[in-house]
C-alpha atoms as a PDB file:
ATOM      1  CA  ARG A   1       0.000   0.000   0.000  1.00  0.00           C
ATOM      2  CA  VAL A   2       1.214   3.474  -0.862  1.00  0.00           C
ATOM      3  CA  TRP A   3      -0.035   6.199   1.476  1.00  0.00           C
ATOM      4  CA  LYS A   4       0.158   9.978   1.322  1.00  0.00           C
ATOM      5  CA  SER A   5       1.980  10.714   4.568  1.00  0.00           C
ATOM      6  CA  GLU A   6       0.488  14.178   5.131  1.00  0.00           C
ATOM      7  CA  THR A   7      -3.148  13.042   4.959  1.00  0.00           C
ATOM      8  CA  GLY A   8      -3.062   9.281   5.488  1.00  0.00           C
ATOM      9  CA  THR A   9      -4.866   8.815   2.167  1.00  0.00           C
ATOM     10  CA  LEU A  10      -4.348   5.505   0.371  1.00  0.00           C
ATOM     11  CA  LEU A  11      -2.857   6.330  -3.043  1.00  0.00           C
ATOM     12  CA  SER A  12      -2.448   2.852  -4.495  1.00  0.00           C
ATOM     13  CA  LEU A  13      -2.254  -0.825  -3.680  1.00  0.00           C
ATOM     14  CA  LEU A  14       0.723  -2.718  -5.122  1.00  0.00           C
ATOM     15  CA  LYS A  15      -0.190  -6.413  -5.175  1.00  0.00           C
ATOM     16  CA  GLY A  16       2.174  -9.026  -6.557  1.00  0.00           C
ATOM     17  CA  HIS A  17       4.573 -10.432  -3.962  1.00  0.00           C
ATOM     18  CA  LEU A  18       3.872 -13.757  -2.267  1.00  0.00           C
ATOM     19  CA  GLY A  19       6.300 -13.149   0.597  1.00  0.00           C
ATOM     20  CA  LYS A  20       7.327 -10.434   3.003  1.00  0.00           C
ATOM     21  CA  ILE A  21       8.687  -7.280   1.341  1.00  0.00           C
ATOM     22  CA  ASN A  22      12.149  -6.531   2.720  1.00  0.00           C
ATOM     23  CA  CYS A  23      13.292  -3.345   1.001  1.00  0.00           C
ATOM     24  CA  LEU A  24      12.166  -0.516  -1.275  1.00  0.00           C
ATOM     25  CA  SER A  25      14.066   1.866  -3.534  1.00  0.00           C
ATOM     26  CA  ILE A  26      12.597   4.687  -5.604  1.00  0.00           C
ATOM     27  CA  THR A  27      13.815   6.348  -8.792  1.00  0.00           C
ATOM     28  CA  ARG A  28      15.005   9.935  -8.569  1.00  0.00           C
ATOM     29  CA  ASP A  29      12.004  11.118 -10.580  1.00  0.00           C
ATOM     30  CA  THR A  30       9.693   9.240  -8.133  1.00  0.00           C
ATOM     31  CA  THR A  31       7.768   7.473 -10.905  1.00  0.00           C
ATOM     32  CA  LYS A  32       8.963   3.915 -10.184  1.00  0.00           C
ATOM     33  CA  VAL A  33       9.703   1.879  -7.091  1.00  0.00           C
ATOM     34  CA  LEU A  34      11.682  -1.329  -6.623  1.00  0.00           C
ATOM     35  CA  SER A  35      10.479  -3.894  -4.084  1.00  0.00           C
ATOM     36  CA  VAL A  36      12.353  -7.032  -3.009  1.00  0.00           C
ATOM     37  CA  SER A  37      10.872  -9.955  -1.137  1.00  0.00           C
ATOM     38  CA  ASP A  38      11.214 -13.276   0.631  1.00  0.00           C
ATOM     39  CA  ASP A  39       9.494 -14.786  -2.445  1.00  0.00           C
ATOM     40  CA  CYS A  40      12.846 -14.476  -4.326  1.00  0.00           C
ATOM     41  CA  HIS A  41      11.430 -11.800  -6.649  1.00  0.00           C
ATOM     42  CA  ALA A  42      12.331  -8.167  -7.177  1.00  0.00           C
ATOM     43  CA  LYS A  43       9.748  -6.028  -8.938  1.00  0.00           C
ATOM     44  CA  VAL A  44       9.722  -2.562 -10.466  1.00  0.00           C
ATOM     45  CA  TRP A  45       6.355  -0.833 -10.184  1.00  0.00           C
ATOM     46  CA  ASP A  46       4.889   2.150 -11.992  1.00  0.00           C
ATOM     47  CA  LEU A  47       3.627   4.349  -9.160  1.00  0.00           C
ATOM     48  CA  HIS A  48       1.101   6.146 -11.388  1.00  0.00           C
ATOM     49  CA  ASN A  49      -0.888   3.069 -12.391  1.00  0.00           C
ATOM     50  CA  SER A  50       0.244   0.462  -9.784  1.00  0.00           C
ATOM     51  CA  LYS A  51       1.389  -1.960 -12.520  1.00  0.00           C
ATOM     52  CA  ILE A  52       4.423  -4.248 -12.399  1.00  0.00           C
ATOM     53  CA  LEU A  53       6.840  -3.120 -15.124  1.00  0.00           C
ATOM     54  CA  VAL A  54       9.541  -5.773 -14.607  1.00  0.00           C
ATOM     55  CA  ASP A  55       9.656  -8.923 -12.460  1.00  0.00           C
ATOM     56  CA  PHE A  56      13.239 -10.062 -11.731  1.00  0.00           C
ATOM     57  CA  GLN A  57      13.355 -13.827 -11.065  1.00  0.00           C
ATOM     58  CA  LYS A  58      16.916 -15.207 -10.953  1.00  0.00           C
ATOM     59  CA  HIS A  59      17.568 -15.303  -7.184  1.00  0.00           C
ATOM     60  CA  LYS A  60      17.391 -18.721  -5.542  1.00  0.00           C
ATOM     61  CA  THR A  61      17.018 -17.443  -1.961  1.00  0.00           C
ATOM     62  CA  ARG A  62      15.130 -14.561  -0.376  1.00  0.00           C
ATOM     63  CA  ILE A  63      16.132 -11.081  -1.483  1.00  0.00           C
ATOM     64  CA  ASN A  64      16.919  -8.778   1.420  1.00  0.00           C
ATOM     65  CA  CYS A  65      17.899  -5.538  -0.275  1.00  0.00           C
ATOM     66  CA  GLY A  66      17.855  -3.652  -3.528  1.00  0.00           C
ATOM     67  CA  ALA A  67      18.804  -0.313  -5.035  1.00  0.00           C
ATOM     68  CA  ILE A  68      18.159   1.598  -8.242  1.00  0.00           C
ATOM     69  CA  SER A  69      21.152   3.288  -9.871  1.00  0.00           C
ATOM     70  CA  PRO A  70      21.257   7.106  -9.975  1.00  0.00           C
ATOM     71  CA  ASP A  71      20.467   7.055 -13.720  1.00  0.00           C
ATOM     72  CA  GLY A  72      17.688   4.456 -13.253  1.00  0.00           C
ATOM     73  CA  LYS A  73      19.183   2.097 -15.844  1.00  0.00           C
ATOM     74  CA  VAL A  74      20.319  -0.730 -13.565  1.00  0.00           C
ATOM     75  CA  ILE A  75      19.245  -2.375 -10.337  1.00  0.00           C
ATOM     76  CA  LEU A  76      21.317  -4.161  -7.729  1.00  0.00           C
ATOM     77  CA  THR A  77      19.814  -6.830  -5.454  1.00  0.00           C
ATOM     78  CA  GLY A  78      21.349  -8.831  -2.599  1.00  0.00           C
ATOM     79  CA  ASP A  79      20.182 -12.153  -1.227  1.00  0.00           C
ATOM     80  CA  SER A  80      20.707 -14.651   1.583  1.00  0.00           C
ATOM     81  CA  GLN A  81      22.906 -17.659   1.944  1.00  0.00           C
ATOM     82  CA  SER A  82      21.144 -20.989   1.911  1.00  0.00           C
ATOM     83  CA  GLY A  83      22.013 -24.283   3.511  1.00  0.00           C
ATOM     84  CA  LEU A  84      19.183 -26.097   1.754  1.00  0.00           C
ATOM     85  CA  ALA A  85      20.249 -28.703  -0.817  1.00  0.00           C
ATOM     86  CA  GLY A  86      23.879 -27.702  -0.521  1.00  0.00           C
ATOM     87  CA  HIS A  87      25.358 -24.357   0.343  1.00  0.00           C
ATOM     88  CA  ILE A  88      24.404 -21.472  -1.919  1.00  0.00           C
ATOM     89  CA  PRO A  89      26.568 -18.425  -1.152  1.00  0.00           C
ATOM     90  CA  PRO A  90      24.859 -15.051  -1.012  1.00  0.00           C
ATOM     91  CA  GLN A  91      25.178 -13.000  -4.169  1.00  0.00           C
ATOM     92  CA  LEU A  92      24.527  -9.598  -5.617  1.00  0.00           C
ATOM     93  CA  LEU A  93      22.867  -9.417  -9.005  1.00  0.00           C
ATOM     94  CA  LEU A  94      23.130  -6.408 -11.304  1.00  0.00           C
ATOM     95  CA  TRP A  95      20.097  -6.157 -13.610  1.00  0.00           C
ATOM     96  CA  ASP A  96      19.065  -4.176 -16.646  1.00  0.00           C
ATOM     97  CA  ALA A  97      16.184  -2.175 -15.154  1.00  0.00           C
ATOM     98  CA  ASN A  98      14.074  -2.185 -18.312  1.00  0.00           C
ATOM     99  CA  ARG A  99      14.550  -5.707 -19.684  1.00  0.00           C
ATOM    100  CA  GLY A 100      15.051  -7.647 -16.445  1.00  0.00           C
ATOM    101  CA  ASP A 101      18.214  -9.351 -17.697  1.00  0.00           C
ATOM    102  CA  VAL A 102      21.098 -10.107 -15.331  1.00  0.00           C
ATOM    103  CA  ILE A 103      24.135  -8.086 -16.406  1.00  0.00           C
ATOM    104  CA  SER A 104      26.535  -9.430 -13.797  1.00  0.00           C
ATOM    105  CA  SER A 105      26.688 -11.321 -10.508  1.00  0.00           C
ATOM    106  CA  PHE A 106      29.007 -10.716  -7.582  1.00  0.00           C
ATOM    107  CA  VAL A 107      29.967 -13.320  -4.989  1.00  0.00           C
ATOM    108  CA  GLY A 108      32.255 -12.638  -2.059  1.00  0.00           C
ATOM    109  CA  HIS A 109      30.196 -12.279   1.094  1.00  0.00           C
ATOM    110  CA  LYS A 110      29.987 -15.318   3.350  1.00  0.00           C
ATOM    111  CA  SER A 111      26.816 -14.193   5.135  1.00  0.00           C
ATOM    112  CA  THR A 112      23.439 -12.747   4.237  1.00  0.00           C
ATOM    113  CA  ILE A 113      23.586  -9.427   2.383  1.00  0.00           C
ATOM    114  CA  PHE A 114      21.424  -6.900   4.199  1.00  0.00           C
ATOM    115  CA  SER A 115      22.127  -3.637   2.394  1.00  0.00           C
ATOM    116  CA  VAL A 116      23.224  -2.354  -1.014  1.00  0.00           C
ATOM    117  CA  LEU A 117      23.626   1.115  -2.434  1.00  0.00           C
ATOM    118  CA  PHE A 118      25.040   2.780  -5.487  1.00  0.00           C
ATOM    119  CA  LEU A 119      27.661   5.472  -5.185  1.00  0.00           C
ATOM    120  CA  ASP A 120      26.696   8.697  -6.915  1.00  0.00           C
ATOM    121  CA  ASN A 121      28.852   7.921  -9.943  1.00  0.00           C
ATOM    122  CA  GLY A 122      26.742   4.785 -10.628  1.00  0.00           C
ATOM    123  CA  ARG A 123      29.902   2.814 -11.461  1.00  0.00           C
ATOM    124  CA  GLU A 124      30.495   1.525  -7.930  1.00  0.00           C
ATOM    125  CA  ALA A 125      28.316   0.035  -5.228  1.00  0.00           C
ATOM    126  CA  LEU A 126      28.575  -0.938  -1.576  1.00  0.00           C
ATOM    127  CA  SER A 127      27.102  -4.029   0.066  1.00  0.00           C
ATOM    128  CA  ALA A 128      26.925  -5.014   3.726  1.00  0.00           C
ATOM    129  CA  SER A 129      26.522  -8.459   5.247  1.00  0.00           C
ATOM    130  CA  GLY A 130      26.560 -10.031   8.651  1.00  0.00           C
ATOM    131  CA  ASP A 131      25.454 -12.786  10.960  1.00  0.00           C
ATOM    132  CA  PRO A 132      25.598 -13.616  14.668  1.00  0.00           C
ATOM    133  CA  PHE A 133      28.458 -16.086  14.114  1.00  0.00           C
ATOM    134  CA  GLN A 134      30.839 -13.362  12.863  1.00  0.00           C
ATOM    135  CA  ARG A 135      31.586 -15.178   9.591  1.00  0.00           C
ATOM    136  CA  ASP A 136      31.363 -12.047   7.496  1.00  0.00           C
ATOM    137  CA  ASN A 137      30.392  -8.770   9.093  1.00  0.00           C
ATOM    138  CA  SER A 138      31.742  -6.657   6.283  1.00  0.00           C
ATOM    139  CA  ILE A 139      31.123  -3.862   3.829  1.00  0.00           C
ATOM    140  CA  ARG A 140      32.407  -4.439   0.310  1.00  0.00           C
ATOM    141  CA  LEU A 141      33.038  -2.003  -2.512  1.00  0.00           C
ATOM    142  CA  TRP A 142      32.256  -3.321  -5.997  1.00  0.00           C
ATOM    143  CA  ASN A 143      33.335  -1.942  -9.359  1.00  0.00           C
ATOM    144  CA  LEU A 144      30.395  -2.375 -11.713  1.00  0.00           C
ATOM    145  CA  PRO A 145      30.564  -3.052 -15.444  1.00  0.00           C
ATOM    146  CA  SER A 146      29.618  -0.110 -17.620  1.00  0.00           C
ATOM    147  CA  HIS A 147      25.975   0.125 -18.573  1.00  0.00           C
ATOM    148  CA  ASN A 148      24.458   2.391 -21.199  1.00  0.00           C
END
């Protein structure tokens, strides 16, 4: 649900995730929002008509965080590690925001990724991970491939 904070008026209802929504990111022009969820999907929504524009579906575990690049052309999402059916390390996926294609993946964290953000130049990003067992409480800087 999208509410107008000043009045408490319901502006729109965004229905589409089957799991808990963990993070939101909005474009600079405030026309689109990214949502990421426990259902292993990230979605870009049009805030004017409440429609799903792109549904990103390559993660194998819950997605905890996501960010839209400053130019709105790419999206970065971070997921959880999984011990089910063998160990799946957490990964970051860089997506084409319009087509939904994976541009690149980044593996290096040993624990669940809880936060991602783009630096203002759009060519670098930060990710943060952690767990109670101190396996990987770190922040990593990533150089991203160029995107046009």
